[in-house]
Amino acid sequence: MKIPFAVCIGVMVVASLCHAADGDAGKGAQIYQRCLACHSLEHNRSGPRHCGLFGRPAAALPDFTYSQALKSAGLTWDAVTLDRFLENPLKAVPGTKMAYAGVKNAQERADLIAYLKQATHDPAKCPEGSSR
């Protein structure tokens, strides 16, 4: 049975797109350096800390003051919501206090999300009793 050339090309395109969605946590750690002006894994700064981020409802840390927009957004942080938010925070949540233009490159976002997923699950990075 011969497989049409167009089908082969289509499979290759889909496979490459799936690969682009895979993040590299090592590269993401480098990209996270841009976030350190406002965020940290361990402590709140002008932005909230990131420890315990995955699975946490947005605006849920009791010791950080969030915008009403983020409190009302009804988001729970996962790879999908982070991707949308990091691409353009002001578009994803109009009225957010996060005054950042966003990470426009999809691969950089995937790398950053891979890093955050890995790094924010480390209980040693979270102040005791405050990971969620």
PDB file of N, CA and C in Angstrom, residues 22-100:
ATOM      1  N   ASP A  22       6.665  20.779  23.255  1.00  0.00           N
ATOM      2  CA  ASP A  22       7.429  20.210  24.352  1.00  0.00           C
ATOM      3  C   ASP A  22       8.423  21.250  24.826  1.00  0.00           C
ATOM      4  N   GLY A  23       8.435  21.493  26.117  1.00  0.00           N
ATOM      5  CA  GLY A  23       9.348  22.483  26.644  1.00  0.00           C
ATOM      6  C   GLY A  23      10.632  21.875  27.156  1.00  0.00           C
ATOM      7  N   ASP A  24      11.683  22.656  27.132  1.00  0.00           N
ATOM      8  CA  ASP A  24      12.991  22.288  27.654  1.00  0.00           C
ATOM      9  C   ASP A  24      13.189  23.067  28.952  1.00  0.00           C
ATOM     10  N   ALA A  25      13.132  22.367  30.083  1.00  0.00           N
ATOM     11  CA  ALA A  25      13.229  23.030  31.386  1.00  0.00           C
ATOM     12  C   ALA A  25      14.564  23.747  31.562  1.00  0.00           C
ATOM     13  N   GLY A  26      15.629  23.210  30.981  1.00  0.00           N
ATOM     14  CA  GLY A  26      16.933  23.869  31.069  1.00  0.00           C
ATOM     15  C   GLY A  26      16.923  25.233  30.398  1.00  0.00           C
ATOM     16  N   LYS A  27      16.347  25.292  29.203  1.00  0.00           N
ATOM     17  CA  LYS A  27      16.212  26.578  28.514  1.00  0.00           C
ATOM     18  C   LYS A  27      15.232  27.472  29.262  1.00  0.00           C
ATOM     19  N   GLY A  28      14.191  26.865  29.828  1.00  0.00           N
ATOM     20  CA  GLY A  28      13.210  27.627  30.594  1.00  0.00           C
ATOM     21  C   GLY A  28      13.817  28.306  31.808  1.00  0.00           C
ATOM     22  N   ALA A  29      14.807  27.657  32.434  1.00  0.00           N
ATOM     23  CA  ALA A  29      15.489  28.264  33.585  1.00  0.00           C
ATOM     24  C   ALA A  29      16.191  29.551  33.169  1.00  0.00           C
ATOM     25  N   GLN A  30      16.751  29.557  31.962  1.00  0.00           N
ATOM     26  CA  GLN A  30      17.390  30.774  31.453  1.00  0.00           C
ATOM     27  C   GLN A  30      16.345  31.852  31.186  1.00  0.00           C
ATOM     28  N   ILE A  31      15.224  31.467  30.616  1.00  0.00           N
ATOM     29  CA  ILE A  31      14.155  32.420  30.327  1.00  0.00           C
ATOM     30  C   ILE A  31      13.575  32.976  31.625  1.00  0.00           C
ATOM     31  N   TYR A  32      13.506  32.144  32.669  1.00  0.00           N
ATOM     32  CA  TYR A  32      12.963  32.577  33.963  1.00  0.00           C
ATOM     33  C   TYR A  32      13.771  33.733  34.560  1.00  0.00           C
ATOM     34  N   GLN A  33      15.011  33.886  34.150  1.00  0.00           N
ATOM     35  CA  GLN A  33      15.824  34.996  34.651  1.00  0.00           C
ATOM     36  C   GLN A  33      15.139  36.338  34.376  1.00  0.00           C
ATOM     37  N   ARG A  34      14.382  36.426  33.284  1.00  0.00           N
ATOM     38  CA  ARG A  34      13.642  37.658  32.961  1.00  0.00           C
ATOM     39  C   ARG A  34      12.558  37.943  33.999  1.00  0.00           C
ATOM     40  N   CYS A  35      12.061  36.901  34.627  1.00  0.00           N
ATOM     41  CA  CYS A  35      10.953  37.026  35.581  1.00  0.00           C
ATOM     42  C   CYS A  35      11.428  37.500  36.952  1.00  0.00           C
ATOM     43  N   LEU A  36      12.732  37.333  37.222  1.00  0.00           N
ATOM     44  CA  LEU A  36      13.252  37.574  38.562  1.00  0.00           C
ATOM     45  C   LEU A  36      13.181  39.028  39.011  1.00  0.00           C
ATOM     46  N   ALA A  37      12.964  39.947  38.111  1.00  0.00           N
ATOM     47  CA  ALA A  37      12.803  41.346  38.515  1.00  0.00           C
ATOM     48  C   ALA A  37      11.560  41.512  39.385  1.00  0.00           C
ATOM     49  N   CYS A  38      10.560  40.667  39.156  1.00  0.00           N
ATOM     50  CA  CYS A  38       9.290  40.789  39.883  1.00  0.00           C
ATOM     51  C   CYS A  38       8.905  39.537  40.668  1.00  0.00           C
ATOM     52  N   HIS A  39       9.426  38.378  40.282  1.00  0.00           N
ATOM     53  CA  HIS A  39       9.014  37.108  40.879  1.00  0.00           C
ATOM     54  C   HIS A  39      10.203  36.341  41.426  1.00  0.00           C
ATOM     55  N   SER A  40       9.898  35.358  42.253  1.00  0.00           N
ATOM     56  CA  SER A  40      10.878  34.427  42.782  1.00  0.00           C
ATOM     57  C   SER A  40      10.151  33.115  43.014  1.00  0.00           C
ATOM     58  N   LEU A  41      10.889  32.028  43.101  1.00  0.00           N
ATOM     59  CA  LEU A  41      10.251  30.763  43.462  1.00  0.00           C
ATOM     60  C   LEU A  41       9.841  30.785  44.930  1.00  0.00           C
ATOM     61  N   GLU A  42      10.701  31.338  45.775  1.00  0.00           N
ATOM     62  CA  GLU A  42      10.528  31.217  47.217  1.00  0.00           C
ATOM     63  C   GLU A  42       9.731  32.326  47.883  1.00  0.00           C
ATOM     64  N   HIS A  43       9.857  33.560  47.394  1.00  0.00           N
ATOM     65  CA  HIS A  43       9.307  34.704  48.129  1.00  0.00           C
ATOM     66  C   HIS A  43       8.523  35.633  47.206  1.00  0.00           C
ATOM     67  N   ASN A  44       7.539  36.305  47.774  1.00  0.00           N
ATOM     68  CA  ASN A  44       6.825  37.347  47.040  1.00  0.00           C
ATOM     69  C   ASN A  44       7.766  38.522  46.820  1.00  0.00           C
ATOM     70  N   ARG A  45       7.625  39.137  45.693  1.00  0.00           N
ATOM     71  CA  ARG A  45       8.294  40.401  45.384  1.00  0.00           C
ATOM     72  C   ARG A  45       7.176  41.333  44.933  1.00  0.00           C
ATOM     73  N   SER A  46       7.392  42.117  43.890  1.00  0.00           N
ATOM     74  CA  SER A  46       6.275  42.913  43.380  1.00  0.00           C
ATOM     75  C   SER A  46       5.253  42.004  42.710  1.00  0.00           C
ATOM     76  N   GLY A  47       5.674  40.786  42.353  1.00  0.00           N
ATOM     77  CA  GLY A  47       4.783  39.733  41.865  1.00  0.00           C
ATOM     78  C   GLY A  47       4.810  38.575  42.850  1.00  0.00           C
ATOM     79  N   PRO A  48       3.804  37.711  42.819  1.00  0.00           N
ATOM     80  CA  PRO A  48       3.749  36.608  43.786  1.00  0.00           C
ATOM     81  C   PRO A  48       4.804  35.536  43.516  1.00  0.00           C
ATOM     82  N   ARG A  49       5.162  34.803  44.570  1.00  0.00           N
ATOM     83  CA  ARG A  49       6.111  33.694  44.439  1.00  0.00           C
ATOM     84  C   ARG A  49       5.483  32.581  43.605  1.00  0.00           C
ATOM     85  N   HIS A  50       6.327  31.762  43.038  1.00  0.00           N
ATOM     86  CA  HIS A  50       5.853  30.718  42.135  1.00  0.00           C
ATOM     87  C   HIS A  50       5.837  29.317  42.736  1.00  0.00           C
ATOM     88  N   CYS A  51       6.356  29.119  43.934  1.00  0.00           N
ATOM     89  CA  CYS A  51       6.326  27.769  44.503  1.00  0.00           C
ATOM     90  C   CYS A  51       4.876  27.298  44.618  1.00  0.00           C
ATOM     91  N   GLY A  52       4.653  26.036  44.292  1.00  0.00           N
ATOM     92  CA  GLY A  52       3.297  25.492  44.357  1.00  0.00           C
ATOM     93  C   GLY A  52       2.357  26.026  43.299  1.00  0.00           C
ATOM     94  N   LEU A  53       2.895  26.564  42.224  1.00  0.00           N
ATOM     95  CA  LEU A  53       2.082  27.246  41.214  1.00  0.00           C
ATOM     96  C   LEU A  53       1.092  26.327  40.503  1.00  0.00           C
ATOM     97  N   PHE A  54       1.553  25.158  40.032  1.00  0.00           N
ATOM     98  CA  PHE A  54       0.685  24.280  39.240  1.00  0.00           C
ATOM     99  C   PHE A  54      -0.434  23.694  40.088  1.00  0.00           C
ATOM    100  N   GLY A  55      -1.656  23.883  39.608  1.00  0.00           N
ATOM    101  CA  GLY A  55      -2.835  23.394  40.315  1.00  0.00           C
ATOM    102  C   GLY A  55      -3.403  24.385  41.312  1.00  0.00           C
ATOM    103  N   ARG A  56      -2.718  25.507  41.500  1.00  0.00           N
ATOM    104  CA  ARG A  56      -3.185  26.523  42.444  1.00  0.00           C
ATOM    105  C   ARG A  56      -4.126  27.483  41.725  1.00  0.00           C
ATOM    106  N   PRO A  57      -5.241  27.822  42.345  1.00  0.00           N
ATOM    107  CA  PRO A  57      -6.099  28.854  41.754  1.00  0.00           C
ATOM    108  C   PRO A  57      -5.337  30.180  41.677  1.00  0.00           C
ATOM    109  N   ALA A  58      -5.561  30.923  40.627  1.00  0.00           N
ATOM    110  CA  ALA A  58      -4.941  32.243  40.493  1.00  0.00           C
ATOM    111  C   ALA A  58      -5.412  33.130  41.636  1.00  0.00           C
ATOM    112  N   ALA A  59      -4.529  33.993  42.087  1.00  0.00           N
ATOM    113  CA  ALA A  59      -4.835  34.967  43.144  1.00  0.00           C
ATOM    114  C   ALA A  59      -5.161  34.301  44.473  1.00  0.00           C
ATOM    115  N   ALA A  60      -4.522  33.165  44.766  1.00  0.00           N
ATOM    116  CA  ALA A  60      -4.879  32.399  45.961  1.00  0.00           C
ATOM    117  C   ALA A  60      -3.901  32.530  47.126  1.00  0.00           C
ATOM    118  N   LEU A  61      -2.746  33.141  46.935  1.00  0.00           N
ATOM    119  CA  LEU A  61      -1.819  33.262  48.060  1.00  0.00           C
ATOM    120  C   LEU A  61      -2.357  34.303  49.034  1.00  0.00           C
ATOM    121  N   PRO A  62      -2.524  33.929  50.294  1.00  0.00           N
ATOM    122  CA  PRO A  62      -3.133  34.856  51.248  1.00  0.00           C
ATOM    123  C   PRO A  62      -2.252  36.056  51.600  1.00  0.00           C
ATOM    124  N   ASP A  63      -0.945  35.951  51.363  1.00  0.00           N
ATOM    125  CA  ASP A  63      -0.045  37.033  51.753  1.00  0.00           C
ATOM    126  C   ASP A  63       0.421  37.873  50.560  1.00  0.00           C
ATOM    127  N   PHE A  64      -0.391  37.911  49.506  1.00  0.00           N
ATOM    128  CA  PHE A  64      -0.080  38.746  48.355  1.00  0.00           C
ATOM    129  C   PHE A  64      -1.340  39.486  47.938  1.00  0.00           C
ATOM    130  N   THR A  65      -1.194  40.750  47.548  1.00  0.00           N
ATOM    131  CA  THR A  65      -2.332  41.558  47.123  1.00  0.00           C
ATOM    132  C   THR A  65      -2.457  41.500  45.603  1.00  0.00           C
ATOM    133  N   TYR A  66      -3.512  40.879  45.136  1.00  0.00           N
ATOM    134  CA  TYR A  66      -3.759  40.697  43.707  1.00  0.00           C
ATOM    135  C   TYR A  66      -4.749  41.739  43.195  1.00  0.00           C
ATOM    136  N   SER A  67      -4.770  41.907  41.880  1.00  0.00           N
ATOM    137  CA  SER A  67      -5.773  42.767  41.251  1.00  0.00           C
ATOM    138  C   SER A  67      -7.138  42.098  41.352  1.00  0.00           C
ATOM    139  N   GLN A  68      -8.176  42.906  41.358  1.00  0.00           N
ATOM    140  CA  GLN A  68      -9.538  42.365  41.354  1.00  0.00           C
ATOM    141  C   GLN A  68      -9.774  41.554  40.087  1.00  0.00           C
ATOM    142  N   ALA A  69      -9.153  41.984  38.991  1.00  0.00           N
ATOM    143  CA  ALA A  69      -9.318  41.271  37.718  1.00  0.00           C
ATOM    144  C   ALA A  69      -8.821  39.830  37.827  1.00  0.00           C
ATOM    145  N   LEU A  70      -7.653  39.628  38.424  1.00  0.00           N
ATOM    146  CA  LEU A  70      -7.124  38.271  38.551  1.00  0.00           C
ATOM    147  C   LEU A  70      -7.937  37.468  39.561  1.00  0.00           C
ATOM    148  N   LYS A  71      -8.369  38.119  40.634  1.00  0.00           N
ATOM    149  CA  LYS A  71      -9.212  37.424  41.621  1.00  0.00           C
ATOM    150  C   LYS A  71     -10.500  36.921  40.981  1.00  0.00           C
ATOM    151  N   SER A  72     -11.037  37.692  40.056  1.00  0.00           N
ATOM    152  CA  SER A  72     -12.321  37.356  39.428  1.00  0.00           C
ATOM    153  C   SER A  72     -12.184  36.464  38.195  1.00  0.00           C
ATOM    154  N   ALA A  73     -10.962  36.206  37.755  1.00  0.00           N
ATOM    155  CA  ALA A  73     -10.756  35.492  36.492  1.00  0.00           C
ATOM    156  C   ALA A  73     -11.151  34.018  36.556  1.00  0.00           C
ATOM    157  N   GLY A  74     -11.131  33.424  37.740  1.00  0.00           N
ATOM    158  CA  GLY A  74     -11.511  32.019  37.870  1.00  0.00           C
ATOM    159  C   GLY A  74     -10.513  31.048  37.261  1.00  0.00           C
ATOM    160  N   LEU A  75      -9.251  31.433  37.194  1.00  0.00           N
ATOM    161  CA  LEU A  75      -8.223  30.579  36.600  1.00  0.00           C
ATOM    162  C   LEU A  75      -7.611  29.643  37.632  1.00  0.00           C
ATOM    163  N   THR A  76      -7.188  28.496  37.174  1.00  0.00           N
ATOM    164  CA  THR A  76      -6.320  27.604  37.935  1.00  0.00           C
ATOM    165  C   THR A  76      -5.086  27.411  37.077  1.00  0.00           C
ATOM    166  N   TRP A  77      -3.915  27.581  37.680  1.00  0.00           N
ATOM    167  CA  TRP A  77      -2.683  27.549  36.905  1.00  0.00           C
ATOM    168  C   TRP A  77      -2.329  26.134  36.472  1.00  0.00           C
ATOM    169  N   ASP A  78      -2.263  25.948  35.168  1.00  0.00           N
ATOM    170  CA  ASP A  78      -1.783  24.721  34.547  1.00  0.00           C
ATOM    171  C   ASP A  78      -1.068  25.141  33.264  1.00  0.00           C
ATOM    172  N   ALA A  79      -0.598  24.196  32.487  1.00  0.00           N
ATOM    173  CA  ALA A  79       0.169  24.534  31.282  1.00  0.00           C
ATOM    174  C   ALA A  79      -0.641  25.373  30.297  1.00  0.00           C
ATOM    175  N   VAL A  80      -1.918  25.088  30.169  1.00  0.00           N
ATOM    176  CA  VAL A  80      -2.762  25.813  29.210  1.00  0.00           C
ATOM    177  C   VAL A  80      -3.009  27.245  29.669  1.00  0.00           C
ATOM    178  N   THR A  81      -3.406  27.430  30.928  1.00  0.00           N
ATOM    179  CA  THR A  81      -3.683  28.790  31.406  1.00  0.00           C
ATOM    180  C   THR A  81      -2.403  29.613  31.468  1.00  0.00           C
ATOM    181  N   LEU A  82      -1.291  28.989  31.856  1.00  0.00           N
ATOM    182  CA  LEU A  82      -0.027  29.722  31.877  1.00  0.00           C
ATOM    183  C   LEU A  82       0.400  30.138  30.474  1.00  0.00           C
ATOM    184  N   ASP A  83       0.223  29.254  29.507  1.00  0.00           N
ATOM    185  CA  ASP A  83       0.590  29.590  28.133  1.00  0.00           C
ATOM    186  C   ASP A  83      -0.198  30.804  27.652  1.00  0.00           C
ATOM    187  N   ARG A  84      -1.479  30.795  27.881  1.00  0.00           N
ATOM    188  CA  ARG A  84      -2.328  31.914  27.450  1.00  0.00           C
ATOM    189  C   ARG A  84      -1.956  33.195  28.202  1.00  0.00           C
ATOM    190  N   PHE A  85      -1.756  33.097  29.512  1.00  0.00           N
ATOM    191  CA  PHE A  85      -1.438  34.267  30.320  1.00  0.00           C
ATOM    192  C   PHE A  85      -0.059  34.822  29.968  1.00  0.00           C
ATOM    193  N   LEU A  86       0.929  33.945  29.855  1.00  0.00           N
ATOM    194  CA  LEU A  86       2.285  34.408  29.577  1.00  0.00           C
ATOM    195  C   LEU A  86       2.439  35.008  28.183  1.00  0.00           C
ATOM    196  N   GLU A  87       1.606  34.582  27.247  1.00  0.00           N
ATOM    197  CA  GLU A  87       1.672  35.151  25.899  1.00  0.00           C
ATOM    198  C   GLU A  87       1.310  36.633  25.917  1.00  0.00           C
ATOM    199  N   ASN A  88       0.293  36.997  26.687  1.00  0.00           N
ATOM    200  CA  ASN A  88      -0.147  38.387  26.762  1.00  0.00           C
ATOM    201  C   ASN A  88      -1.005  38.551  28.013  1.00  0.00           C
ATOM    202  N   PRO A  89      -0.378  38.828  29.168  1.00  0.00           N
ATOM    203  CA  PRO A  89      -1.130  38.913  30.422  1.00  0.00           C
ATOM    204  C   PRO A  89      -2.288  39.907  30.380  1.00  0.00           C
ATOM    205  N   LEU A  90      -2.082  41.057  29.749  1.00  0.00           N
ATOM    206  CA  LEU A  90      -3.122  42.088  29.729  1.00  0.00           C
ATOM    207  C   LEU A  90      -4.315  41.696  28.866  1.00  0.00           C
ATOM    208  N   LYS A  91      -4.086  40.860  27.863  1.00  0.00           N
ATOM    209  CA  LYS A  91      -5.183  40.366  27.038  1.00  0.00           C
ATOM    210  C   LYS A  91      -5.883  39.194  27.727  1.00  0.00           C
ATOM    211  N   ALA A  92      -5.107  38.319  28.355  1.00  0.00           N
ATOM    212  CA  ALA A  92      -5.678  37.140  29.014  1.00  0.00           C
ATOM    213  C   ALA A  92      -6.538  37.533  30.210  1.00  0.00           C
ATOM    214  N   VAL A  93      -6.069  38.529  30.971  1.00  0.00           N
ATOM    215  CA  VAL A  93      -6.811  39.011  32.143  1.00  0.00           C
ATOM    216  C   VAL A  93      -6.780  40.539  32.115  1.00  0.00           C
ATOM    217  N   PRO A  94      -7.701  41.159  31.371  1.00  0.00           N
ATOM    218  CA  PRO A  94      -7.736  42.622  31.337  1.00  0.00           C
ATOM    219  C   PRO A  94      -7.873  43.185  32.756  1.00  0.00           C
ATOM    220  N   GLY A  95      -6.998  44.129  33.079  1.00  0.00           N
ATOM    221  CA  GLY A  95      -7.024  44.717  34.408  1.00  0.00           C
ATOM    222  C   GLY A  95      -6.019  44.105  35.367  1.00  0.00           C
ATOM    223  N   THR A  96      -5.263  43.094  34.921  1.00  0.00           N
ATOM    224  CA  THR A  96      -4.244  42.514  35.787  1.00  0.00           C
ATOM    225  C   THR A  96      -3.185  43.562  36.110  1.00  0.00           C
ATOM    226  N   LYS A  97      -2.536  43.406  37.256  1.00  0.00           N
ATOM    227  CA  LYS A  97      -1.459  44.315  37.631  1.00  0.00           C
ATOM    228  C   LYS A  97      -0.137  43.916  36.986  1.00  0.00           C
ATOM    229  N   MET A  98      -0.101  42.750  36.332  1.00  0.00           N
ATOM    230  CA  MET A  98       1.142  42.295  35.714  1.00  0.00           C
ATOM    231  C   MET A  98       1.385  43.091  34.438  1.00  0.00           C
ATOM    232  N   ALA A  99       2.173  44.137  34.572  1.00  0.00           N
ATOM    233  CA  ALA A  99       2.466  45.034  33.453  1.00  0.00           C
ATOM    234  C   ALA A  99       3.661  44.499  32.675  1.00  0.00           C
ATOM    235  N   TYR A 100       3.432  43.442  31.931  1.00  0.00           N
ATOM    236  CA  TYR A 100       4.474  42.786  31.149  1.00  0.00           C
ATOM    237  C   TYR A 100       3.885  42.472  29.783  1.00  0.00           C
TER     238      TYR A 100
END
